[in-house]
Tab-separated table of C-alpha atoms in Angstrom:
chain	number	residue	atom	x	y	z
F	1	UNK	CA	-104.993	41.208	-141.529
F	2	UNK	CA	-105.480	44.430	-139.900
F	3	UNK	CA	-103.177	47.198	-139.133
F	4	UNK	CA	-104.027	49.737	-136.029
F	5	UNK	CA	-101.708	52.298	-136.746
F	6	UNK	CA	-99.696	53.958	-138.950
F	7	UNK	CA	-97.300	50.829	-140.785
F	8	UNK	CA	-94.870	50.830	-143.351
F	9	UNK	CA	-94.742	47.804	-145.912
F	10	UNK	CA	-91.557	46.312	-144.333
F	11	UNK	CA	-93.609	46.643	-140.705
F	12	UNK	CA	-95.942	44.722	-142.616
F	13	UNK	CA	-93.667	41.821	-143.490
F	14	UNK	CA	-92.681	41.909	-140.435
F	15	UNK	CA	-95.392	41.760	-138.646
F	16	UNK	CA	-96.309	38.681	-141.318
F	17	UNK	CA	-93.431	36.555	-139.703
F	18	UNK	CA	-91.218	37.475	-142.949
F	19	UNK	CA	-90.276	35.841	-145.852
F	20	UNK	CA	-91.038	32.215	-146.754
F	21	UNK	CA	-87.595	30.940	-148.372
F	22	UNK	CA	-88.912	30.313	-151.570
F	23	UNK	CA	-90.021	34.203	-151.270
F	24	UNK	CA	-88.786	36.432	-154.053
F	25	UNK	CA	-88.490	39.027	-152.128
F	26	UNK	CA	-87.684	41.622	-154.515
F	27	UNK	CA	-90.473	41.028	-156.608
F	28	UNK	CA	-93.047	42.753	-153.855
F	29	UNK	CA	-96.449	44.231	-155.208
F	30	UNK	CA	-98.663	45.902	-153.369
F	31	UNK	CA	-102.116	46.367	-154.976
F	32	UNK	CA	-103.911	49.575	-154.018
F	33	UNK	CA	-107.418	50.974	-155.019
F	34	UNK	CA	-107.555	54.032	-156.416
F	35	UNK	CA	-108.875	57.545	-154.586
F	36	UNK	CA	-112.587	56.838	-156.077
F	37	UNK	CA	-113.011	53.487	-155.183
F	38	UNK	CA	-112.072	52.900	-158.608
F	39	UNK	CA	-109.313	51.395	-160.718
F	40	UNK	CA	-106.291	49.740	-159.152
F	41	UNK	CA	-102.244	51.094	-158.809
F	42	UNK	CA	-99.767	48.515	-158.517
F	43	UNK	CA	-96.457	49.324	-156.463
F	44	UNK	CA	-93.657	48.050	-157.009
F	45	UNK	CA	-91.246	47.043	-154.461
F	46	UNK	CA	-87.656	45.211	-154.469
F	47	UNK	CA	-86.515	44.426	-149.842
F	48	UNK	CA	-83.228	44.736	-151.438
F	49	UNK	CA	-83.533	48.280	-152.571
F	50	UNK	CA	-85.311	49.352	-149.233
F	51	UNK	CA	-82.444	47.606	-147.245
F	52	UNK	CA	-79.161	48.074	-149.280
F	53	UNK	CA	-79.505	50.358	-151.651
F	54	UNK	CA	-81.333	54.321	-151.195
F	55	UNK	CA	-84.874	52.531	-152.228
F	56	UNK	CA	-86.761	54.028	-148.852
F	57	UNK	CA	-89.263	55.514	-151.528
F	58	UNK	CA	-90.243	52.057	-151.976
F	59	UNK	CA	-91.433	51.272	-148.530
F	60	UNK	CA	-94.587	52.829	-148.750
F	61	UNK	CA	-97.565	53.557	-146.038
F	62	UNK	CA	-99.473	50.958	-146.498
F	63	UNK	CA	-103.694	52.107	-146.692
F	64	UNK	CA	-106.474	50.928	-145.979
F	65	UNK	CA	-107.486	47.860	-147.930
F	66	UNK	CA	-103.708	47.468	-149.226
F	67	UNK	CA	-102.696	43.961	-150.261
F	68	UNK	CA	-99.408	42.408	-150.645
F	69	UNK	CA	-98.463	40.001	-152.888
F	70	UNK	CA	-95.069	38.292	-152.854
F	71	UNK	CA	-94.691	35.634	-155.460
F	72	UNK	CA	-92.188	32.341	-154.803
F	73	UNK	CA	-89.321	31.956	-156.910
F	74	UNK	CA	-90.835	29.556	-158.933
F	75	UNK	CA	-94.121	31.550	-159.122
F	76	UNK	CA	-91.972	35.267	-162.139
F	77	UNK	CA	-90.827	34.018	-164.979
F	78	UNK	CA	-88.703	36.308	-166.939
F	79	UNK	CA	-89.480	37.535	-170.253
F	80	UNK	CA	-87.431	36.353	-173.083
F	81	UNK	CA	-86.753	38.942	-175.169
């Protein structure tokens, strides 16, 4: 969805209608192209960290071309030890 003004991650999620009941809201990822248009940066964020803890640094200001992914809880894989 096109954004017309400065927009943070949480504002974008709200504009998109919020989370679905199955959303893994603490496993948010923003994919961002590098400054030279090359490479991809992965910015991880947690809704609970942003809202309930001191994680405002995770509420990034979005840039043109950013892609936000909020996986389903059923897609989250817990690594084995």
